[in-house]
XYZ file of C-alpha atoms in Angstrom:
624
model
C 27.061 171.684 -189.630
C 27.244 172.906 -185.936
C 23.944 174.174 -184.403
C 23.848 176.030 -181.063
C 20.490 176.132 -179.401
C 19.739 179.471 -177.627
C 16.872 178.881 -175.223
C 14.018 181.417 -175.118
C 12.328 182.547 -172.122
C 9.293 180.478 -170.822
C 6.061 181.036 -172.455
C 4.566 182.250 -169.157
C 6.606 185.393 -169.216
C 5.170 188.691 -170.467
C 5.815 190.220 -173.870
C 8.183 192.753 -172.424
C 10.294 190.128 -170.804
C 10.388 188.341 -174.140
C 11.590 191.488 -175.817
C 14.367 192.077 -173.245
C 15.328 188.404 -173.711
C 15.988 189.020 -177.361
C 17.616 192.372 -176.673
C 20.177 190.499 -174.496
C 20.501 187.938 -177.209
C 21.299 190.830 -179.628
C 24.103 192.150 -177.478
C 25.932 188.802 -177.548
C 26.758 189.020 -181.257
C 26.338 192.339 -183.108
C 26.280 190.452 -186.364
C 23.739 187.958 -185.284
C 20.648 190.239 -185.244
C 19.539 192.898 -187.467
C 16.388 194.747 -186.390
C 13.685 195.670 -188.938
C 12.232 199.210 -188.411
C 8.904 199.216 -186.752
C 7.292 196.562 -188.901
C 8.034 193.012 -187.554
C 6.948 190.181 -189.840
C 4.391 187.762 -188.379
C 3.736 184.292 -189.645
C 0.367 182.986 -190.481
C -1.044 181.216 -187.462
C -1.047 177.382 -187.886
C -2.925 176.923 -184.585
C -3.324 178.420 -181.229
C -0.635 176.402 -179.636
C 1.936 177.527 -182.176
C 0.914 181.189 -181.872
C 1.105 181.288 -178.147
C 4.458 179.403 -177.684
C 7.722 181.190 -178.479
C 9.988 179.006 -180.657
C 13.725 178.550 -180.061
C 16.264 180.828 -181.865
C 19.187 178.653 -183.462
C 22.603 180.114 -184.312
C 23.770 178.606 -187.583
C 27.580 178.902 -187.739
C 29.924 178.930 -190.748
C 30.960 175.430 -191.728
C 34.492 176.579 -192.054
C 34.904 177.356 -188.416
C 35.096 174.350 -186.038
C 32.971 174.544 -182.870
C 34.705 175.041 -179.612
C 34.416 172.720 -176.663
C 33.373 169.180 -177.390
C 32.927 170.036 -181.041
C 36.627 171.057 -181.495
C 37.692 167.510 -181.553
C 40.869 165.550 -180.321
C 44.188 167.238 -180.549
C 47.404 165.215 -180.519
C 49.983 167.268 -182.212
C 50.840 171.007 -182.845
C 52.723 171.951 -186.024
C 54.664 175.312 -185.625
C 55.544 177.362 -188.616
C 58.958 178.964 -187.945
C 59.323 182.453 -189.609
C 56.762 184.838 -188.103
C 55.436 182.279 -185.572
C 58.291 181.004 -183.396
C 60.919 183.476 -184.719
C 60.508 187.169 -185.352
C 62.506 186.531 -188.591
C 60.165 187.733 -191.449
C 61.520 191.353 -191.269
C 65.189 190.347 -191.067
C 64.565 187.930 -193.942
C 63.232 190.678 -196.087
C 66.068 192.945 -195.185
C 68.511 190.247 -196.167
C 66.610 189.859 -199.326
C 66.943 193.693 -200.017
C 70.603 193.467 -199.477
C 70.849 190.610 -201.990
C 69.060 192.594 -204.668
C 71.160 195.640 -203.852
C 74.223 193.608 -204.710
C 72.831 192.920 -208.332
C 71.681 196.634 -208.407
C 67.996 196.076 -208.411
C 66.042 198.481 -206.165
C 63.474 196.727 -204.194
C 61.797 197.367 -200.699
C 60.866 195.004 -197.797
C 57.228 195.272 -198.792
C 57.768 193.809 -202.205
C 58.398 190.527 -200.508
C 55.280 190.297 -198.465
C 53.148 188.623 -201.125
C 55.658 185.783 -201.229
C 56.009 185.216 -197.566
C 55.795 181.608 -196.462
C 56.395 180.071 -199.916
C 60.062 179.090 -199.588
C 63.235 181.043 -200.224
C 63.391 180.218 -203.975
C 59.838 181.520 -204.606
C 60.372 184.303 -202.031
C 63.355 185.728 -204.064
C 62.257 184.543 -207.546
C 58.740 185.971 -207.109
C 60.134 189.510 -206.649
C 62.705 189.058 -209.383
C 59.928 188.046 -211.673
C 57.849 191.157 -210.806
C 60.842 193.407 -211.116
C 61.647 191.904 -214.463
C 65.118 190.674 -213.593
C 66.525 188.785 -216.557
C 68.622 185.661 -216.013
C 67.854 185.375 -212.376
C 68.977 182.050 -210.821
C 66.776 181.397 -207.751
C 69.186 178.569 -206.445
C 72.248 180.771 -206.570
C 70.464 183.644 -205.157
C 69.097 181.472 -202.322
C 72.612 180.466 -201.485
C 73.852 184.035 -201.283
C 70.758 185.083 -199.393
C 71.483 182.538 -196.650
C 75.130 183.812 -196.419
C 73.830 187.343 -195.804
C 71.048 186.329 -193.560
C 73.252 184.095 -191.328
C 76.007 186.607 -191.164
C 73.968 189.628 -190.410
C 70.658 188.815 -188.890
C 70.512 185.343 -187.335
C 73.475 185.060 -184.939
C 73.128 182.481 -182.080
C 71.123 183.668 -179.159
C 70.427 187.111 -180.839
C 66.902 187.112 -179.253
C 64.750 186.861 -182.368
C 62.348 184.490 -180.669
C 58.868 185.686 -180.012
C 57.957 186.210 -176.393
C 55.915 183.220 -175.212
C 57.117 180.868 -177.895
C 59.297 178.739 -175.561
C 56.559 178.719 -172.967
C 53.805 177.529 -175.340
C 55.963 174.699 -176.752
C 56.866 173.601 -173.190
C 53.198 173.637 -172.136
C 52.150 171.592 -175.189
C 54.818 168.997 -174.336
C 53.816 168.991 -170.606
C 50.217 168.057 -171.853
C 51.545 165.032 -173.845
C 51.122 166.726 -177.290
C 53.692 166.185 -179.901
C 55.282 169.220 -181.321
C 56.997 169.787 -184.687
C 58.485 172.596 -186.820
C 56.938 172.603 -190.317
C 58.611 175.404 -192.395
C 59.029 176.177 -196.029
C 62.483 177.394 -195.245
C 65.616 175.374 -195.881
C 67.033 173.308 -192.956
C 70.122 175.576 -192.744
C 67.863 178.514 -191.985
C 65.604 176.510 -189.717
C 68.509 175.473 -187.535
C 70.044 179.015 -187.491
C 66.644 180.707 -186.539
C 65.858 178.281 -183.795
C 69.461 178.727 -182.329
C 69.108 182.544 -182.558
C 65.741 182.346 -180.835
C 67.086 180.111 -177.977
C 64.817 177.256 -178.893
C 66.686 173.853 -178.723
C 66.222 171.506 -181.489
C 65.900 168.658 -178.961
C 62.515 169.899 -177.713
C 60.727 169.206 -180.989
C 59.598 165.757 -181.892
C 60.093 166.486 -185.700
C 61.619 169.250 -187.862
C 60.352 169.355 -191.384
C 61.995 171.790 -193.848
C 61.695 172.577 -197.528
C 64.779 170.727 -198.661
C 63.030 167.397 -199.467
C 59.897 168.765 -201.084
C 59.178 169.969 -204.611
C 55.721 171.499 -203.734
C 55.974 174.019 -200.883
C 53.161 175.844 -199.149
C 50.310 176.486 -200.076
C 50.576 172.831 -201.044
C 49.995 170.562 -197.979
C 53.062 168.311 -198.602
C 55.111 169.637 -195.580
C 52.209 169.417 -193.070
C 51.363 165.893 -194.376
C 54.947 164.735 -193.982
C 55.015 166.133 -190.372
C 51.781 164.328 -189.637
C 53.199 161.063 -190.903
C 56.501 161.481 -188.963
C 54.619 162.119 -185.744
C 52.317 159.125 -186.542
C 49.286 161.411 -185.770
C 46.211 161.585 -188.072
C 45.729 164.951 -189.826
C 42.464 165.620 -188.246
C 44.306 165.601 -184.776
C 46.957 168.146 -185.765
C 46.737 171.911 -185.106
C 48.913 174.247 -187.245
C 49.992 177.618 -186.124
C 50.832 179.885 -189.039
C 51.198 183.631 -189.930
C 51.073 183.507 -193.812
C 48.205 183.056 -196.231
C 50.153 180.259 -197.987
C 50.571 178.480 -194.692
C 46.857 178.711 -193.722
C 45.961 177.409 -197.210
C 48.317 174.550 -196.856
C 46.865 173.645 -193.370
C 43.327 173.663 -194.889
C 44.430 171.569 -197.796
C 45.879 169.092 -195.324
C 42.496 169.055 -193.591
C 44.064 170.392 -190.406
C 42.764 173.155 -188.113
C 44.801 176.367 -188.190
C 45.450 179.121 -185.606
C 46.752 182.222 -187.464
C 48.804 184.984 -185.946
C 48.919 188.528 -187.226
C 52.595 189.053 -186.841
C 52.977 189.431 -190.665
C 49.496 190.018 -192.123
C 46.548 191.788 -190.886
C 43.547 190.051 -189.341
C 41.350 191.005 -192.404
C 43.889 189.636 -194.817
C 44.188 186.270 -192.871
C 40.371 185.878 -192.663
C 40.191 185.388 -196.473
C 41.978 182.010 -196.009
C 39.620 180.905 -193.231
C 41.714 179.885 -190.263
C 39.883 178.299 -187.297
C 41.234 181.036 -184.894
C 43.117 184.253 -185.175
C 45.416 185.588 -182.461
C 47.738 188.604 -182.260
C 51.031 186.582 -181.728
C 52.061 183.262 -180.382
C 52.253 184.847 -176.898
C 48.444 185.233 -177.248
C 47.845 181.672 -178.212
C 46.789 179.698 -174.976
C 46.711 175.952 -174.275
C 43.016 176.323 -174.209
C 43.021 177.606 -177.751
C 44.867 174.531 -178.965
C 42.915 171.927 -176.921
C 39.382 173.270 -177.154
C 39.368 176.169 -179.551
C 39.221 178.841 -177.015
C 36.087 180.590 -175.894
C 33.195 181.072 -178.384
C 33.542 184.812 -178.129
C 36.956 184.568 -180.040
C 35.372 182.551 -182.796
C 32.331 184.813 -183.289
C 34.381 187.531 -185.029
C 35.399 184.924 -187.634
C 31.910 183.812 -188.681
C 28.791 185.442 -189.959
C 25.922 183.607 -188.080
C 22.417 183.908 -189.457
C 19.211 183.496 -187.418
C 17.080 180.530 -188.661
C 13.743 179.225 -187.530
C 13.197 175.832 -186.247
C 12.132 174.519 -189.676
C 15.663 175.395 -191.017
C 14.795 178.278 -193.280
C 17.236 181.228 -192.909
C 16.223 184.885 -192.518
C 18.683 187.660 -193.335
C 17.074 189.939 -190.675
C 15.413 189.189 -187.356
C 11.765 188.502 -187.823
C 9.436 187.993 -184.934
C 8.082 184.757 -186.455
C 9.294 181.614 -184.654
C 10.775 183.707 -181.898
C 7.899 185.592 -180.276
C 4.336 185.026 -179.527
C 2.028 187.101 -181.860
C 1.605 190.472 -180.525
C 0.417 193.909 -181.831
C 3.130 195.925 -180.116
C 6.097 197.276 -182.024
C 9.869 197.141 -181.428
C 10.392 200.794 -180.813
C 8.556 201.406 -177.583
C 8.705 205.192 -176.804
C 9.868 206.383 -173.393
C 9.518 209.818 -171.923
C 11.806 211.551 -169.303
C 11.418 215.088 -168.182
C 9.877 216.144 -171.419
C 12.311 214.278 -173.599
C 10.965 211.410 -175.716
C 12.786 208.617 -177.567
C 12.728 204.948 -178.453
C 15.027 202.238 -176.937
C 16.895 202.310 -180.102
C 17.578 206.078 -179.934
C 18.402 205.802 -176.289
C 21.021 203.185 -177.137
C 22.391 205.026 -180.218
C 22.689 208.530 -178.619
C 23.816 207.173 -175.215
C 26.700 205.094 -176.860
C 27.568 208.313 -178.912
C 27.740 210.335 -175.749
C 29.908 207.851 -173.994
C 32.318 207.598 -177.043
C 32.521 211.395 -177.175
C 33.217 211.652 -173.476
C 36.003 209.052 -173.751
C 37.484 210.951 -176.690
C 37.522 214.286 -174.754
C 38.985 212.503 -171.714
C 41.827 211.061 -173.908
C 42.541 214.475 -175.508
C 42.677 216.363 -172.144
C 44.802 213.769 -170.442
C 47.055 212.783 -173.483
C 50.297 212.927 -171.597
C 49.046 210.560 -168.967
C 47.431 208.224 -171.704
C 50.903 207.812 -173.349
C 51.957 205.933 -170.315
C 48.916 203.871 -169.952
C 48.253 200.402 -171.244
C 45.221 197.972 -170.978
C 47.107 195.998 -168.356
C 47.957 199.084 -166.347
C 44.222 199.992 -166.291
C 43.374 196.478 -165.212
C 45.994 196.576 -162.440
C 44.706 199.967 -161.329
C 41.088 198.779 -161.208
C 41.482 195.245 -159.930
C 44.930 195.274 -158.302
C 48.034 193.235 -158.971
C 49.808 190.416 -156.991
C 50.804 192.413 -153.811
C 51.262 190.590 -150.500
C 52.446 193.697 -148.696
C 49.421 194.260 -146.579
C 49.604 196.603 -143.577
C 48.378 193.943 -141.180
C 51.527 191.868 -141.915
C 54.054 194.645 -140.993
C 53.864 194.401 -137.298
C 54.682 190.582 -137.158
C 58.205 189.328 -136.213
C 60.618 189.006 -139.191
C 60.763 185.147 -139.291
C 56.919 184.899 -139.261
C 56.534 187.527 -141.934
C 59.112 185.660 -144.173
C 57.143 182.559 -143.630
C 54.000 184.435 -144.677
C 55.707 185.370 -147.880
C 56.772 181.709 -148.471
C 53.263 180.550 -148.036
C 52.148 183.369 -150.516
C 54.603 182.204 -153.154
C 53.680 178.535 -152.570
C 50.034 179.455 -153.156
C 50.879 181.452 -156.237
C 52.787 178.594 -157.836
C 49.952 176.085 -156.885
C 47.471 178.219 -158.671
C 49.716 178.712 -161.653
C 48.042 182.022 -162.699
C 51.081 184.375 -162.234
C 51.935 186.559 -165.154
C 54.879 185.620 -167.246
C 57.482 188.462 -167.795
C 58.057 188.949 -171.511
C 61.594 188.468 -172.991
C 63.657 191.652 -173.300
C 63.466 192.830 -176.921
C 66.841 192.196 -178.707
C 67.132 195.805 -179.940
C 67.436 197.387 -176.503
C 70.715 198.977 -175.303
C 72.234 197.628 -172.078
C 74.651 199.357 -169.669
C 76.918 197.849 -166.916
C 76.550 194.503 -168.833
C 76.343 192.724 -172.101
C 72.783 192.249 -173.447
C 70.795 189.858 -171.102
C 68.023 187.513 -171.848
C 65.526 186.603 -169.257
C 64.988 183.035 -170.245
C 68.926 182.423 -170.449
C 70.941 184.835 -168.200
C 68.303 185.429 -165.554
C 66.790 181.930 -165.404
C 67.190 180.449 -161.845
C 67.538 183.890 -160.228
C 65.256 186.085 -158.139
C 65.169 189.356 -159.987
C 63.876 192.840 -159.083
C 62.907 194.910 -162.141
C 63.331 198.501 -161.090
C 61.291 200.755 -163.414
C 62.958 204.222 -163.145
C 63.921 207.308 -164.923
C 66.860 209.584 -164.103
C 64.811 212.856 -163.788
C 62.557 211.333 -161.097
C 63.696 212.216 -157.601
C 61.842 209.346 -156.060
C 63.781 206.979 -158.292
C 66.945 208.307 -156.788
C 65.669 208.003 -153.300
C 65.178 204.285 -153.581
C 68.711 203.584 -154.987
C 70.091 203.106 -151.321
C 67.332 200.430 -150.813
C 68.469 198.639 -153.863
C 72.129 198.869 -153.004
C 71.301 197.512 -149.595
C 69.622 194.424 -151.118
C 72.535 193.867 -153.700
C 75.087 193.917 -150.848
C 72.985 191.669 -148.557
C 72.385 188.974 -151.273
C 75.602 189.461 -153.253
C 76.609 185.790 -152.969
C 72.968 184.617 -153.661
C 71.209 183.987 -156.951
C 69.647 187.451 -156.899
C 70.094 190.538 -159.064
C 68.548 193.940 -159.709
C 67.864 195.070 -163.323
C 67.075 198.687 -163.959
C 64.570 199.249 -166.610
C 64.953 202.833 -167.599
C 61.557 203.988 -168.873
C 61.826 207.626 -169.954
C 59.162 210.078 -169.128
C 60.328 212.632 -171.597
C 62.048 212.296 -174.948
C 65.279 213.763 -173.980
C 65.548 211.155 -171.254
C 65.839 208.316 -173.864
C 69.398 209.447 -174.784
C 71.777 206.549 -173.983
C 74.728 208.869 -173.010
C 72.450 210.788 -170.527
C 71.507 207.529 -168.974
C 75.110 206.409 -168.803
C 76.008 209.696 -167.037
C 73.198 209.277 -164.560
C 74.517 205.732 -163.830
C 77.986 207.203 -163.147
C 76.620 210.101 -161.087
C 74.479 207.938 -158.836
C 76.950 204.971 -158.639
C 74.539 202.405 -159.996
C 76.356 199.034 -160.410
C 73.503 196.671 -161.486
C 72.538 196.003 -165.131
C 70.319 198.710 -166.701
C 68.430 198.324 -169.902
C 67.191 201.346 -171.885
C 63.534 200.486 -172.721
C 62.963 203.752 -174.602
C 59.673 202.464 -176.167
C 58.289 201.382 -172.793
C 57.637 197.774 -173.964
C 58.174 196.096 -170.620
C 56.306 199.036 -168.880
C 53.200 198.379 -170.931
C 53.406 194.533 -170.866
C 53.581 194.463 -167.111
C 51.001 197.181 -166.449
C 53.280 199.634 -164.777
C 51.764 203.050 -164.168
C 54.301 205.047 -161.967
C 58.006 205.663 -161.088
C 59.548 203.970 -159.343
C 57.873 200.556 -159.528
C 59.467 197.250 -158.480
C 58.408 194.027 -160.138
C 59.690 190.964 -158.313
C 60.314 187.970 -160.651
C 60.864 184.412 -159.686
C 63.528 182.075 -161.190
C 60.953 180.697 -163.605
C 60.186 184.147 -165.068
C 56.795 184.604 -163.361
C 55.822 187.726 -161.473
C 55.723 187.336 -157.754
C 54.553 190.861 -156.715
C 54.684 194.458 -157.947
C 54.904 197.491 -155.678
C 55.388 201.235 -156.447
C 56.857 204.182 -154.522
C 59.459 204.769 -151.859
C 59.936 203.275 -148.363
C 59.654 199.554 -149.260
C 62.994 198.277 -148.296
C 61.752 195.942 -145.625
C 58.992 194.641 -148.013
C 61.473 193.876 -150.721
C 63.908 192.399 -148.360
C 61.544 189.979 -146.756
C 59.988 188.890 -149.994
C 63.396 188.295 -151.667
C 64.473 186.200 -148.738
C 61.213 184.201 -148.889
C 61.615 183.660 -152.572
C 65.209 182.480 -152.056
C 64.199 180.025 -149.327
C 61.079 178.672 -151.329
C 62.869 178.110 -154.729
C 66.134 176.973 -152.920
C 64.076 174.152 -151.461
C 62.698 173.353 -154.969
C 66.149 173.204 -156.554
C 65.249 175.918 -158.920
C 68.022 178.439 -158.269
C 71.202 179.002 -160.317
C 74.113 180.683 -158.452
C 76.090 181.288 -161.525
C 76.880 185.162 -161.449
C 75.874 187.620 -164.090
C 79.105 188.921 -165.860
C 79.146 192.718 -165.322
C 81.104 195.413 -167.177
C 80.565 198.459 -165.069
C 80.505 201.875 -166.771
C 82.606 203.447 -163.977
C 85.375 201.011 -165.038
C 85.239 201.927 -168.658
C 84.879 205.657 -168.522
C 88.196 207.366 -169.416
C 87.103 210.668 -167.651
C 86.878 208.865 -164.264
C 90.193 207.155 -164.853
C 92.193 210.374 -165.621
C 90.572 212.837 -163.265
C 90.955 213.006 -159.468
C 87.518 214.458 -159.198
C 84.150 212.726 -159.753
C 81.182 214.826 -160.690
C 82.184 218.029 -158.840
C 79.106 220.029 -157.906
C 80.066 223.480 -156.594
C 82.905 225.923 -156.091
C 83.625 228.351 -153.195
C 86.362 230.984 -153.469
C 88.180 232.323 -150.396
C 89.511 235.592 -151.744
C 91.035 236.788 -148.469
C 93.074 233.646 -148.044
C 93.581 233.077 -151.699
C 91.958 229.590 -151.792
C 89.582 227.659 -153.836
C 87.197 224.909 -152.505
C 85.630 222.199 -154.697
C 82.677 220.025 -153.808
C 83.804 216.648 -155.193
C 80.315 215.142 -154.959
C 80.700 211.524 -155.764
C 83.871 211.187 -153.642
C 81.786 212.656 -150.747
C 84.507 215.364 -149.926
C 85.559 218.999 -150.053
C 88.812 219.481 -151.859
C 91.008 222.612 -150.891
C 92.398 222.693 -154.397
C 94.984 225.238 -155.236
C 96.351 228.599 -154.237
C 94.806 231.192 -156.685
C 97.350 232.913 -158.854
C 96.975 235.722 -161.274
């Protein structure tokens, strides 16, 4: 049983100081303290020394939750579940199962399969068949057909079903000397297909344990115990990362610590199985979570601590015994201000309510702006983002400024705290190229992500700057990717974006991020914004607005110099399929986006402004 001692203020301090000490204690964990109204309980005094000396408060934590830090224990291996952890494959699996049942004319929904998630394909399909009362259902035959549907429609190689951050976390674990394994209730054929579709090589795992060789699948611990044995690591030194109740239960049955992710089930549902930690997705799991259990603030929401006195007896509510010297004052001291009176409790209560109402009113009155905001954008706005483009550096010679940027990148890499750009979601539409993946196609290249929208005139003004950079570094491992982030709903239309690309002569890859996923993940808050990304997928800098050609040019040159010396660049070009070369309208018409007409009635002539050919055409003689 883990005990954490919370030291009280010295006995020499006043009663008010003692009160504020415990008030601060209360704010650290809302569930820790429960104030009793106006009538604190005082113990019978044993002697004067006990009465005048405050006792220590002890935080008794749930046995089910391991203590962080030194109490977390040694970690030697990490066992990753596949579906819902490494691969975003739970929803495609359910859709494939719905297709299977549709073939036998049984109507089901994807939600019908949620209770059977993580139990193996035979139970996954057979459980729903049993609930629906399907007679003569053969789980093994159904499983075979299920794999055919799933592999054909939903798990094609490099289809981008890997969760953002999965590859990075596995790589970080291996770099720390941890053994890593996949431990899944899925059959090996599905495991191999999913890992290939997610871009996760089999060779990076020390072991892959699938359901084929086991009779008892999760929530039985057999798969995890087998992985522990193959890795030659004791079970108490293994960390499991799971998304399903059956998986969490299997980890606990194997006496392993478990980090649960809420990609499939809600946090409240997962709590019922008692995982050690809960995180939003694998990209939110840090190496610190694995090695030391993360910070205590993450664990507090998974436990219901009680306040106990030093003799070990628990108390459901805060009592003044064992924590304060005996006093005749009450908790609710009354304050008066300009004729208004209230206790501390009332001030906190109504003050918090006022702040909440103010925030709500602000959100309603600024709803349009709030739609484009994200927690990271607010953080960037308040505390800044990596930006080496200071005014004091703009007057120095070109070579000196490039060297300053090289030093900046070197320092950024040394600290290792640069943000990692998330992977492009697989469902996005691409123009001027086939779908790209950051970890595959753009690895080894310096990339500028241009966040733009075609109705923004400022976004059009910076296109010549981007064209300048593309021409200057055309033979270098450098590319621009336009991330179209629509401000209005009508701007999300793919054909409208294609027409804008043709009209403005954009020749670099463009992705239609209609849900503004990358915008929010990178904390962008205005159009246009440029995010400069290194060949390792980390953000080097971010800058918004017009007039930054020289800044971008110098930083790109510095990045190519720095990473070139590190042998981290890949000069293989990105295959392009430009929209202008595939549009039949441009191939059959001598005009390209004509803008205006002028009629010369006296001389019987017609003039056409052929905008994208930059010319005026004296078309034809006007006839009746």
